[in-house]
Amino acid sequence: LSFTAPLFAAQANDTATNDELRAELQQIQQRLATLETQESTASTPTSSDTQFNFYGSLRPTFGVSNLSSDEVWDVGDASSRIGFAAEQKLSHGLTGFAKGEFKVDIKNDGDFGDARLAYVGIEGLFGRFAIGKQAVTQEMISDPVDIFNRSGTPLAYDSASPFRVNNLVTYRKQFGDILFSADGQFDGDNKESNGSDFVNAGVRYKTDFIYIAAAFYNKELEDGTDENTLGVTLSKSFDSLYLAAAYQDIDKDDADGSTLDVVASYAINESYKVKLGVSKYDDGGNDVTSKTYNAYNTTLEWHLTPMFRTFVEYQKTDYEYLETNDQIMIGMRYNFDYKF
């Protein structure tokens, strides 16, 4: 009998220990279930992870050209457009994005439709990858000098170089202040090419202090020859004064050409800004078929709000072999951007 009480006590202690272990195990299982639910919820995109922008810029103009001969009065359009941009956070630190931008031709019945941009892409630590109609890497060269209020700017660059290209695959990667960019156009309907029809790559260094970029592209022409273009650009702001220049060397099978755009703008005050530009386009020709020219632009802008401006602009294009053309026009620009 002397051993019965201790034995019973030991059995009671074992039972209590087993109950405590089972309780702790249940708590651990509940915690794991809670963590799995939280992780699943965090990795599933919700409506709050999506951003949608509806934006646009309407840019009617009115002016006269050929001042020295047969004057032509006309209502014009300086690349009006409307578009949307969508972005959604995905799992694994990725972001999906899409953009569609379409022309609004105020000059011709306000027609709407032709796409300027239309693409979908994904972005993460690896960089940014997109497919569709997009702005090309070469716009690193044109962006700093694209400051005027007309569809054909920057003047010299616009005469020879690409802006937006369809059937394009693009890759972008940011390394601090340095951006690396590469594009390839793949058009299966082009029977002349078994691979890419257009290849463009460049690098840009951009800070509040300075903007520097260089880019190169190779393009297959319809006659089977290649066009190779190397461009460089530089811009700098000095408080109210902005200066920029862009140069391209263009090598074709039968001619060597170049583009040069030099621009400046000065903010007189919060409302008024004056802009000046000099451009030189050389297509490599040396006869009457050549469209080589020097161009000059002067603009005065009145900014009533950050979204609305009016302007008066004068441009003279002095062709080497063709008749000189000068134009003066007034215009308005209304920008909007709504985020949802």
mmCIF file of C-alpha atoms in Angstrom:
data_model
loop_
_atom_site.group_PDB
_atom_site.id
_atom_site.type_symbol
_atom_site.label_atom_id
_atom_site.label_comp_id
_atom_site.label_asym_id
_atom_site.label_seq_id
_atom_site.Cartn_x
_atom_site.Cartn_y
_atom_site.Cartn_z
ATOM 1 C CA LEU A 1 0.000 0.000 0.000
ATOM 2 C CA SER A 2 2.946 2.283 0.589
ATOM 3 C CA PHE A 3 3.628 2.456 -3.180
ATOM 4 C CA THR A 4 0.036 3.162 -4.346
ATOM 5 C CA ALA A 5 -0.076 6.893 -3.651
ATOM 6 C CA PRO A 6 3.184 7.764 -5.437
ATOM 7 C CA LEU A 7 2.221 5.645 -8.433
ATOM 8 C CA PHE A 8 -1.158 7.370 -8.697
ATOM 9 C CA ALA A 9 0.516 10.762 -8.434
ATOM 10 C CA ALA A 10 2.933 9.887 -11.239
ATOM 11 C CA GLN A 11 0.056 8.782 -13.480
ATOM 12 C CA ALA A 12 -1.818 12.020 -12.719
ATOM 13 C CA ASN A 13 1.267 14.067 -13.628
ATOM 14 C CA ASP A 14 1.680 12.159 -16.939
ATOM 15 C CA THR A 15 -1.969 12.838 -17.793
ATOM 16 C CA ALA A 16 -1.567 16.549 -17.059
ATOM 17 C CA THR A 17 1.605 16.709 -19.145
ATOM 18 C CA ASN A 18 -0.112 15.044 -22.135
ATOM 19 C CA ASP A 19 -3.036 17.475 -21.921
ATOM 20 C CA GLU A 20 -0.639 20.441 -21.870
ATOM 21 C CA LEU A 21 1.256 19.096 -24.876
ATOM 22 C CA ARG A 22 -1.972 18.587 -26.802
ATOM 23 C CA ALA A 23 -3.063 22.146 -25.951
ATOM 24 C CA GLU A 24 0.289 23.577 -27.080
ATOM 25 C CA LEU A 25 0.119 21.539 -30.289
ATOM 26 C CA GLN A 26 -3.345 22.906 -31.036
ATOM 27 C CA GLN A 27 -2.086 26.466 -30.471
ATOM 28 C CA ILE A 28 0.846 25.887 -32.844
ATOM 29 C CA GLN A 29 -1.510 24.472 -35.492
ATOM 30 C CA GLN A 30 -3.809 27.491 -35.152
ATOM 31 C CA ARG A 31 -0.877 29.890 -35.503
ATOM 32 C CA LEU A 32 0.370 28.112 -38.629
ATOM 33 C CA ALA A 33 -3.121 28.235 -40.132
ATOM 34 C CA THR A 34 -3.329 31.980 -39.381
ATOM 35 C CA LEU A 35 0.073 32.637 -40.968
ATOM 36 C CA GLU A 36 -0.876 30.660 -44.097
ATOM 37 C CA THR A 37 -4.089 32.669 -44.408
ATOM 38 C CA GLN A 38 -2.225 35.973 -43.999
ATOM 39 C CA GLU A 39 0.408 34.971 -46.568
ATOM 40 C CA SER A 40 -2.263 33.886 -49.033
ATOM 41 C CA THR A 41 -4.151 37.151 -48.547
ATOM 42 C CA ALA A 42 -0.967 39.231 -48.948
ATOM 43 C CA SER A 43 0.001 37.500 -52.200
ATOM 44 C CA THR A 44 -3.435 37.895 -53.802
ATOM 45 C CA PRO A 45 -3.836 41.273 -55.621
ATOM 46 C CA THR A 46 -6.821 43.346 -54.549
ATOM 47 C CA SER A 47 -8.528 46.392 -56.012
ATOM 48 C CA SER A 48 -6.390 48.608 -53.762
ATOM 49 C CA ASP A 49 -3.290 47.264 -55.557
ATOM 50 C CA THR A 50 -4.507 48.657 -58.895
ATOM 51 C CA GLN A 51 -3.987 52.193 -60.204
ATOM 52 C CA PHE A 52 -5.737 53.556 -63.313
ATOM 53 C CA ASN A 53 -5.017 56.860 -65.076
ATOM 54 C CA PHE A 54 -7.133 58.534 -67.730
ATOM 55 C CA TYR A 55 -5.165 61.354 -69.359
ATOM 56 C CA GLY A 56 -4.998 63.490 -72.453
ATOM 57 C CA SER A 57 -3.673 66.587 -74.178
ATOM 58 C CA LEU A 58 -5.718 68.614 -76.691
ATOM 59 C CA ARG A 59 -3.626 70.963 -78.848
ATOM 60 C CA PRO A 60 -5.402 72.961 -81.575
ATOM 61 C CA THR A 61 -3.483 75.553 -83.601
ATOM 62 C CA PHE A 62 -4.345 78.272 -86.121
ATOM 63 C CA GLY A 63 -1.834 79.932 -88.381
ATOM 64 C CA VAL A 64 -0.447 80.889 -91.752
ATOM 65 C CA SER A 65 2.476 79.422 -93.713
ATOM 66 C CA ASN A 66 4.412 80.418 -96.861
ATOM 67 C CA LEU A 67 4.454 84.065 -95.826
ATOM 68 C CA SER A 68 6.783 85.040 -98.672
ATOM 69 C CA SER A 69 4.636 83.570 -101.486
ATOM 70 C CA ASP A 70 1.174 81.956 -101.592
ATOM 71 C CA GLU A 71 -0.141 82.238 -98.053
ATOM 72 C CA VAL A 72 -1.996 79.249 -96.617
ATOM 73 C CA TRP A 73 -4.266 79.716 -93.598
ATOM 74 C CA ASP A 74 -5.213 76.607 -91.711
ATOM 75 C CA VAL A 75 -6.423 75.103 -88.453
ATOM 76 C CA GLY A 76 -3.951 72.483 -87.330
ATOM 77 C CA ASP A 77 -3.281 69.996 -84.579
ATOM 78 C CA ALA A 78 -0.081 69.599 -82.553
ATOM 79 C CA SER A 79 -0.330 65.887 -81.736
ATOM 80 C CA SER A 80 -3.480 65.837 -79.578
ATOM 81 C CA ARG A 81 -4.064 62.549 -77.785
ATOM 82 C CA ILE A 82 -6.011 60.763 -75.063
ATOM 83 C CA GLY A 83 -5.019 57.571 -73.293
ATOM 84 C CA PHE A 84 -5.116 55.359 -70.270
ATOM 85 C CA ALA A 85 -2.456 53.733 -68.106
ATOM 86 C CA ALA A 86 -3.060 50.853 -65.701
ATOM 87 C CA GLU A 87 -0.772 49.310 -63.111
ATOM 88 C CA GLN A 88 -1.311 46.418 -60.695
ATOM 89 C CA LYS A 89 0.854 44.941 -57.956
ATOM 90 C CA LEU A 90 1.336 41.213 -58.447
ATOM 91 C CA SER A 91 2.762 38.500 -56.218
ATOM 92 C CA HIS A 92 6.506 37.899 -55.756
ATOM 93 C CA GLY A 93 7.277 41.627 -55.882
ATOM 94 C CA LEU A 94 6.169 42.015 -59.514
ATOM 95 C CA THR A 95 4.092 44.766 -61.110
ATOM 96 C CA GLY A 96 1.978 44.419 -64.249
ATOM 97 C CA PHE A 97 1.235 47.463 -66.406
ATOM 98 C CA ALA A 98 -0.543 48.438 -69.630
ATOM 99 C CA LYS A 99 -0.977 51.573 -71.697
ATOM 100 C CA GLY A 100 -3.099 52.669 -74.624
ATOM 101 C CA GLU A 101 -2.796 56.109 -76.236
ATOM 102 C CA PHE A 102 -4.712 57.292 -79.301
ATOM 103 C CA LYS A 103 -4.624 60.289 -81.615
ATOM 104 C CA VAL A 104 -7.303 62.976 -81.601
ATOM 105 C CA ASP A 105 -7.035 64.708 -84.970
ATOM 106 C CA ILE A 106 -8.594 68.111 -84.303
ATOM 107 C CA LYS A 107 -7.641 69.212 -87.814
ATOM 108 C CA ASN A 108 -9.786 66.533 -89.495
ATOM 109 C CA ASP A 109 -13.232 66.401 -87.857
ATOM 110 C CA GLY A 110 -11.680 65.532 -84.495
ATOM 111 C CA ASP A 111 -11.166 61.961 -85.708
ATOM 112 C CA PHE A 112 -10.169 59.518 -82.986
ATOM 113 C CA GLY A 113 -8.512 56.174 -83.360
ATOM 114 C CA ASP A 114 -4.958 55.709 -84.639
ATOM 115 C CA ALA A 115 -2.827 54.278 -81.852
ATOM 116 C CA ARG A 116 0.246 56.113 -80.646
ATOM 117 C CA LEU A 117 0.954 53.553 -77.921
ATOM 118 C CA ALA A 118 -0.521 50.136 -77.087
ATOM 119 C CA TYR A 119 1.432 47.689 -74.918
ATOM 120 C CA VAL A 120 1.446 45.409 -71.872
ATOM 121 C CA GLY A 121 4.419 44.595 -69.655
ATOM 122 C CA ILE A 122 5.775 43.326 -66.357
ATOM 123 C CA GLU A 123 8.333 44.849 -63.989
ATOM 124 C CA GLY A 124 10.419 43.535 -61.106
ATOM 125 C CA LEU A 125 13.958 43.340 -59.793
ATOM 126 C CA PHE A 126 15.036 42.015 -63.196
ATOM 127 C CA GLY A 127 13.901 45.247 -64.903
ATOM 128 C CA ARG A 128 10.981 46.192 -67.129
ATOM 129 C CA PHE A 129 9.805 44.052 -70.071
ATOM 130 C CA ALA A 130 6.991 45.047 -72.476
ATOM 131 C CA ILE A 131 5.445 44.026 -75.813
ATOM 132 C CA GLY A 132 3.455 46.199 -78.244
ATOM 133 C CA LYS A 133 3.605 49.615 -79.882
ATOM 134 C CA GLN A 134 5.947 51.725 -77.756
ATOM 135 C CA ALA A 135 8.319 54.661 -77.590
ATOM 136 C CA VAL A 136 11.784 53.569 -78.689
ATOM 137 C CA THR A 137 15.097 53.916 -76.881
ATOM 138 C CA GLN A 138 16.169 56.582 -79.400
ATOM 139 C CA GLU A 139 13.741 59.002 -77.751
ATOM 140 C CA MET A 140 16.401 59.382 -75.066
ATOM 141 C CA ILE A 141 18.047 61.599 -77.692
ATOM 142 C CA SER A 142 14.960 63.578 -78.715
ATOM 143 C CA ASP A 143 13.227 64.118 -75.350
ATOM 144 C CA PRO A 144 15.448 66.959 -74.042
ATOM 145 C CA VAL A 145 15.020 69.035 -77.236
ATOM 146 C CA ASP A 146 11.305 68.308 -77.789
ATOM 147 C CA ILE A 147 10.005 71.564 -76.276
ATOM 148 C CA PHE A 148 7.959 73.289 -79.010
ATOM 149 C CA ASN A 149 4.208 73.372 -79.683
ATOM 150 C CA ARG A 150 3.919 71.593 -83.019
ATOM 151 C CA SER A 151 3.626 68.026 -84.246
ATOM 152 C CA GLY A 152 6.988 67.948 -86.045
ATOM 153 C CA THR A 153 9.434 68.470 -83.192
ATOM 154 C CA PRO A 154 12.259 68.314 -82.451
ATOM 155 C CA LEU A 155 12.686 69.708 -85.945
ATOM 156 C CA ALA A 156 15.787 67.955 -87.330
ATOM 157 C CA TYR A 157 15.286 64.718 -85.361
ATOM 158 C CA ASP A 158 11.695 64.476 -86.605
ATOM 159 C CA SER A 159 12.841 64.472 -90.237
ATOM 160 C CA ALA A 160 14.805 61.228 -89.964
ATOM 161 C CA SER A 161 14.394 59.293 -86.722
ATOM 162 C CA PRO A 162 11.824 57.066 -84.975
ATOM 163 C CA PHE A 163 9.440 57.937 -82.148
ATOM 164 C CA ARG A 164 6.915 55.109 -81.626
ATOM 165 C CA VAL A 165 7.298 51.713 -83.281
ATOM 166 C CA ASN A 166 4.830 48.804 -83.550
ATOM 167 C CA ASN A 167 5.615 45.096 -83.056
ATOM 168 C CA LEU A 168 8.223 46.160 -80.505
ATOM 169 C CA VAL A 169 9.777 44.205 -77.633
ATOM 170 C CA THR A 170 11.487 46.433 -75.057
ATOM 171 C CA TYR A 171 13.672 45.976 -71.984
ATOM 172 C CA ARG A 172 14.563 48.684 -69.457
ATOM 173 C CA LYS A 173 16.712 48.435 -66.323
ATOM 174 C CA GLN A 174 17.488 51.216 -63.865
ATOM 175 C CA PHE A 175 20.797 51.267 -61.967
ATOM 176 C CA GLY A 176 20.506 54.277 -59.670
ATOM 177 C CA ASP A 177 20.709 57.363 -61.918
ATOM 178 C CA ILE A 178 21.635 55.247 -64.968
ATOM 179 C CA LEU A 179 19.017 53.706 -67.269
ATOM 180 C CA PHE A 180 19.876 50.945 -69.758
ATOM 181 C CA SER A 181 17.405 50.382 -72.578
ATOM 182 C CA ALA A 182 17.152 47.967 -75.520
ATOM 183 C CA ASP A 183 14.455 47.380 -78.179
ATOM 184 C CA GLY A 184 13.792 44.998 -81.027
ATOM 185 C CA GLN A 185 11.076 45.103 -83.676
ATOM 186 C CA PHE A 186 9.781 41.749 -84.912
ATOM 187 C CA ASP A 187 7.334 42.032 -87.811
ATOM 188 C CA GLY A 188 6.533 38.616 -89.273
ATOM 189 C CA ASP A 189 4.820 40.259 -92.254
ATOM 190 C CA ASN A 190 8.172 41.671 -93.353
ATOM 191 C CA LYS A 191 9.408 38.899 -95.628
ATOM 192 C CA GLU A 192 12.773 40.571 -96.076
ATOM 193 C CA SER A 193 13.829 39.781 -92.516
ATOM 194 C CA ASN A 194 14.183 36.481 -90.670
ATOM 195 C CA GLY A 195 14.871 38.198 -87.332
ATOM 196 C CA SER A 196 14.492 41.716 -86.021
ATOM 197 C CA ASP A 197 13.677 44.588 -88.389
ATOM 198 C CA PHE A 198 14.884 47.291 -86.006
ATOM 199 C CA VAL A 199 17.345 47.151 -83.106
ATOM 200 C CA ASN A 200 17.855 50.079 -80.719
ATOM 201 C CA ALA A 201 19.924 50.328 -77.531
ATOM 202 C CA GLY A 202 21.102 53.165 -75.335
ATOM 203 C CA VAL A 203 22.091 54.417 -71.921
ATOM 204 C CA ARG A 204 20.986 57.523 -70.033
ATOM 205 C CA TYR A 205 22.355 59.334 -66.991
ATOM 206 C CA LYS A 206 19.775 61.644 -65.429
ATOM 207 C CA THR A 207 19.950 63.695 -62.218
ATOM 208 C CA ASP A 208 18.694 67.099 -61.075
ATOM 209 C CA PHE A 209 22.096 68.411 -62.138
ATOM 210 C CA ILE A 210 22.409 67.101 -65.723
ATOM 211 C CA TYR A 211 20.964 64.821 -68.421
ATOM 212 C CA ILE A 212 23.294 62.837 -70.725
ATOM 213 C CA ALA A 213 22.338 60.039 -73.119
ATOM 214 C CA ALA A 214 23.715 58.046 -76.037
ATOM 215 C CA ALA A 215 21.869 55.584 -78.268
ATOM 216 C CA PHE A 216 22.401 53.534 -81.422
ATOM 217 C CA TYR A 217 19.945 51.898 -83.802
ATOM 218 C CA ASN A 218 20.056 49.707 -86.892
ATOM 219 C CA LYS A 219 17.050 49.655 -89.211
ATOM 220 C CA GLU A 220 16.363 47.590 -92.323
ATOM 221 C CA LEU A 221 15.094 49.807 -95.150
ATOM 222 C CA GLU A 222 12.582 48.800 -97.824
ATOM 223 C CA ASP A 223 15.279 48.654 -100.515
ATOM 224 C CA GLY A 224 17.197 46.029 -98.534
ATOM 225 C CA THR A 225 19.893 48.396 -97.247
ATOM 226 C CA ASP A 226 20.556 49.285 -93.620
ATOM 227 C CA GLU A 227 20.392 52.571 -91.750
ATOM 228 C CA ASN A 228 22.746 52.968 -88.781
ATOM 229 C CA THR A 229 22.345 55.951 -86.481
ATOM 230 C CA LEU A 230 24.331 57.022 -83.431
ATOM 231 C CA GLY A 231 22.934 59.835 -81.299
ATOM 232 C CA VAL A 232 24.058 61.813 -78.251
ATOM 233 C CA THR A 233 22.272 64.453 -76.196
ATOM 234 C CA LEU A 234 22.955 66.789 -73.287
ATOM 235 C CA SER A 235 20.724 69.117 -71.261
ATOM 236 C CA LYS A 236 21.135 71.333 -68.213
ATOM 237 C CA SER A 237 18.901 73.649 -66.187
ATOM 238 C CA PHE A 238 20.130 76.866 -64.580
ATOM 239 C CA ASP A 239 17.157 77.933 -62.459
ATOM 240 C CA SER A 240 14.926 79.733 -64.998
ATOM 241 C CA LEU A 241 17.178 78.929 -67.981
ATOM 242 C CA TYR A 242 17.131 75.555 -69.766
ATOM 243 C CA LEU A 243 19.639 74.503 -72.464
ATOM 244 C CA ALA A 244 19.735 71.292 -74.501
ATOM 245 C CA ALA A 245 21.356 69.879 -77.641
ATOM 246 C CA ALA A 246 20.965 66.613 -79.553
ATOM 247 C CA TYR A 247 23.099 65.306 -82.437
ATOM 248 C CA GLN A 248 22.795 62.214 -84.630
ATOM 249 C CA ASP A 249 25.100 60.739 -87.252
ATOM 250 C CA ILE A 250 23.087 58.806 -89.855
ATOM 251 C CA ASP A 251 24.838 56.287 -92.120
ATOM 252 C CA LYS A 252 22.851 54.864 -95.034
ATOM 253 C CA ASP A 253 23.986 52.751 -97.947
ATOM 254 C CA ASP A 254 24.076 55.619 -100.413
ATOM 255 C CA ALA A 255 24.330 58.712 -98.215
ATOM 256 C CA ASP A 256 25.612 59.980 -94.890
ATOM 257 C CA GLY A 257 23.442 62.457 -93.049
ATOM 258 C CA SER A 258 23.012 64.075 -89.645
ATOM 259 C CA THR A 259 20.587 65.906 -87.388
ATOM 260 C CA LEU A 260 21.302 68.697 -84.923
ATOM 261 C CA ASP A 261 18.816 70.373 -82.579
ATOM 262 C CA VAL A 262 19.829 73.091 -80.116
ATOM 263 C CA VAL A 263 17.143 74.630 -77.896
ATOM 264 C CA ALA A 264 16.795 77.059 -75.002
ATOM 265 C CA SER A 265 13.921 78.188 -72.833
ATOM 266 C CA TYR A 266 13.702 80.931 -70.243
ATOM 267 C CA ALA A 267 10.942 81.404 -67.683
ATOM 268 C CA ILE A 268 10.382 85.168 -67.506
ATOM 269 C CA ASN A 269 8.077 84.650 -64.516
ATOM 270 C CA GLU A 270 5.512 82.088 -63.354
ATOM 271 C CA SER A 271 3.225 82.866 -66.302
ATOM 272 C CA TYR A 272 5.458 83.625 -69.305
ATOM 273 C CA LYS A 273 8.149 81.547 -70.987
ATOM 274 C CA VAL A 274 10.170 82.199 -74.132
ATOM 275 C CA LYS A 275 11.729 79.402 -76.221
ATOM 276 C CA LEU A 276 14.343 79.466 -78.998
ATOM 277 C CA GLY A 277 15.618 76.724 -81.273
ATOM 278 C CA VAL A 278 18.071 76.155 -84.114
ATOM 279 C CA SER A 279 18.028 72.937 -86.133
ATOM 280 C CA LYS A 280 20.061 71.529 -88.990
ATOM 281 C CA TYR A 281 19.026 68.491 -91.016
ATOM 282 C CA ASP A 282 21.347 66.977 -93.645
ATOM 283 C CA ASP A 283 20.010 64.016 -95.627
ATOM 284 C CA GLY A 284 23.316 63.511 -97.457
ATOM 285 C CA GLY A 285 21.940 64.615 -100.810
ATOM 286 C CA ASN A 286 23.585 67.172 -103.075
ATOM 287 C CA ASP A 287 20.961 67.868 -105.755
ATOM 288 C CA VAL A 288 17.418 69.226 -106.096
ATOM 289 C CA THR A 289 15.952 66.059 -104.550
ATOM 290 C CA SER A 290 17.687 66.857 -101.262
ATOM 291 C CA LYS A 291 15.609 68.163 -98.351
ATOM 292 C CA THR A 292 18.572 69.490 -96.365
ATOM 293 C CA TYR A 293 17.629 72.580 -94.342
ATOM 294 C CA ASN A 294 18.387 74.944 -91.468
ATOM 295 C CA ALA A 295 15.412 75.814 -89.267
ATOM 296 C CA TYR A 296 14.772 78.460 -86.614
ATOM 297 C CA ASN A 297 12.005 78.621 -84.031
ATOM 298 C CA THR A 298 10.817 81.290 -81.600
ATOM 299 C CA THR A 299 7.954 80.763 -79.143
ATOM 300 C CA LEU A 300 6.228 82.786 -76.441
ATOM 301 C CA GLU A 301 4.022 80.840 -74.014
ATOM 302 C CA TRP A 302 1.449 82.086 -71.511
ATOM 303 C CA HIS A 303 0.815 79.549 -68.757
ATOM 304 C CA LEU A 304 -2.506 80.398 -67.141
ATOM 305 C CA THR A 305 -2.473 77.207 -65.007
ATOM 306 C CA PRO A 306 -0.183 74.155 -64.872
ATOM 307 C CA MET A 307 -2.697 72.397 -67.149
ATOM 308 C CA PHE A 308 -3.579 75.171 -69.633
ATOM 309 C CA ARG A 309 -1.390 77.325 -71.844
ATOM 310 C CA THR A 310 -1.636 79.497 -74.930
ATOM 311 C CA PHE A 311 1.224 80.371 -77.254
ATOM 312 C CA VAL A 312 2.396 82.161 -80.359
ATOM 313 C CA GLU A 313 5.134 80.497 -82.408
ATOM 314 C CA TYR A 314 7.205 81.469 -85.443
ATOM 315 C CA GLN A 315 9.272 79.015 -87.476
ATOM 316 C CA LYS A 316 11.432 79.460 -90.550
ATOM 317 C CA THR A 317 12.738 76.533 -92.582
ATOM 318 C CA ASP A 318 15.496 77.502 -94.984
ATOM 319 C CA TYR A 319 15.992 74.632 -97.460
ATOM 320 C CA GLU A 320 19.219 74.315 -99.378
ATOM 321 C CA TYR A 321 17.549 73.351 -102.666
ATOM 322 C CA LEU A 322 13.822 74.035 -102.062
ATOM 323 C CA GLU A 323 11.816 77.194 -101.426
ATOM 324 C CA THR A 324 12.103 78.705 -97.968
ATOM 325 C CA ASN A 325 9.034 78.247 -95.785
ATOM 326 C CA ASP A 326 8.074 80.374 -92.798
ATOM 327 C CA GLN A 327 5.074 79.978 -90.514
ATOM 328 C CA ILE A 328 3.432 81.813 -87.668
ATOM 329 C CA MET A 329 0.680 80.338 -85.544
ATOM 330 C CA ILE A 330 -1.216 80.660 -82.312
ATOM 331 C CA GLY A 331 -2.501 77.763 -80.296
ATOM 332 C CA MET A 332 -3.756 76.376 -77.037
ATOM 333 C CA ARG A 333 -2.962 73.284 -75.021
ATOM 334 C CA TYR A 334 -5.123 71.695 -72.338
ATOM 335 C CA ASN A 335 -3.705 68.729 -70.425
ATOM 336 C CA PHE A 336 -5.570 66.510 -67.973
ATOM 337 C CA ASP A 337 -4.715 63.454 -65.893
ATOM 338 C CA TYR A 338 -7.215 61.740 -63.597
ATOM 339 C CA LYS A 339 -6.165 58.927 -61.266
ATOM 340 C CA PHE A 340 -8.557 56.259 -59.980
#
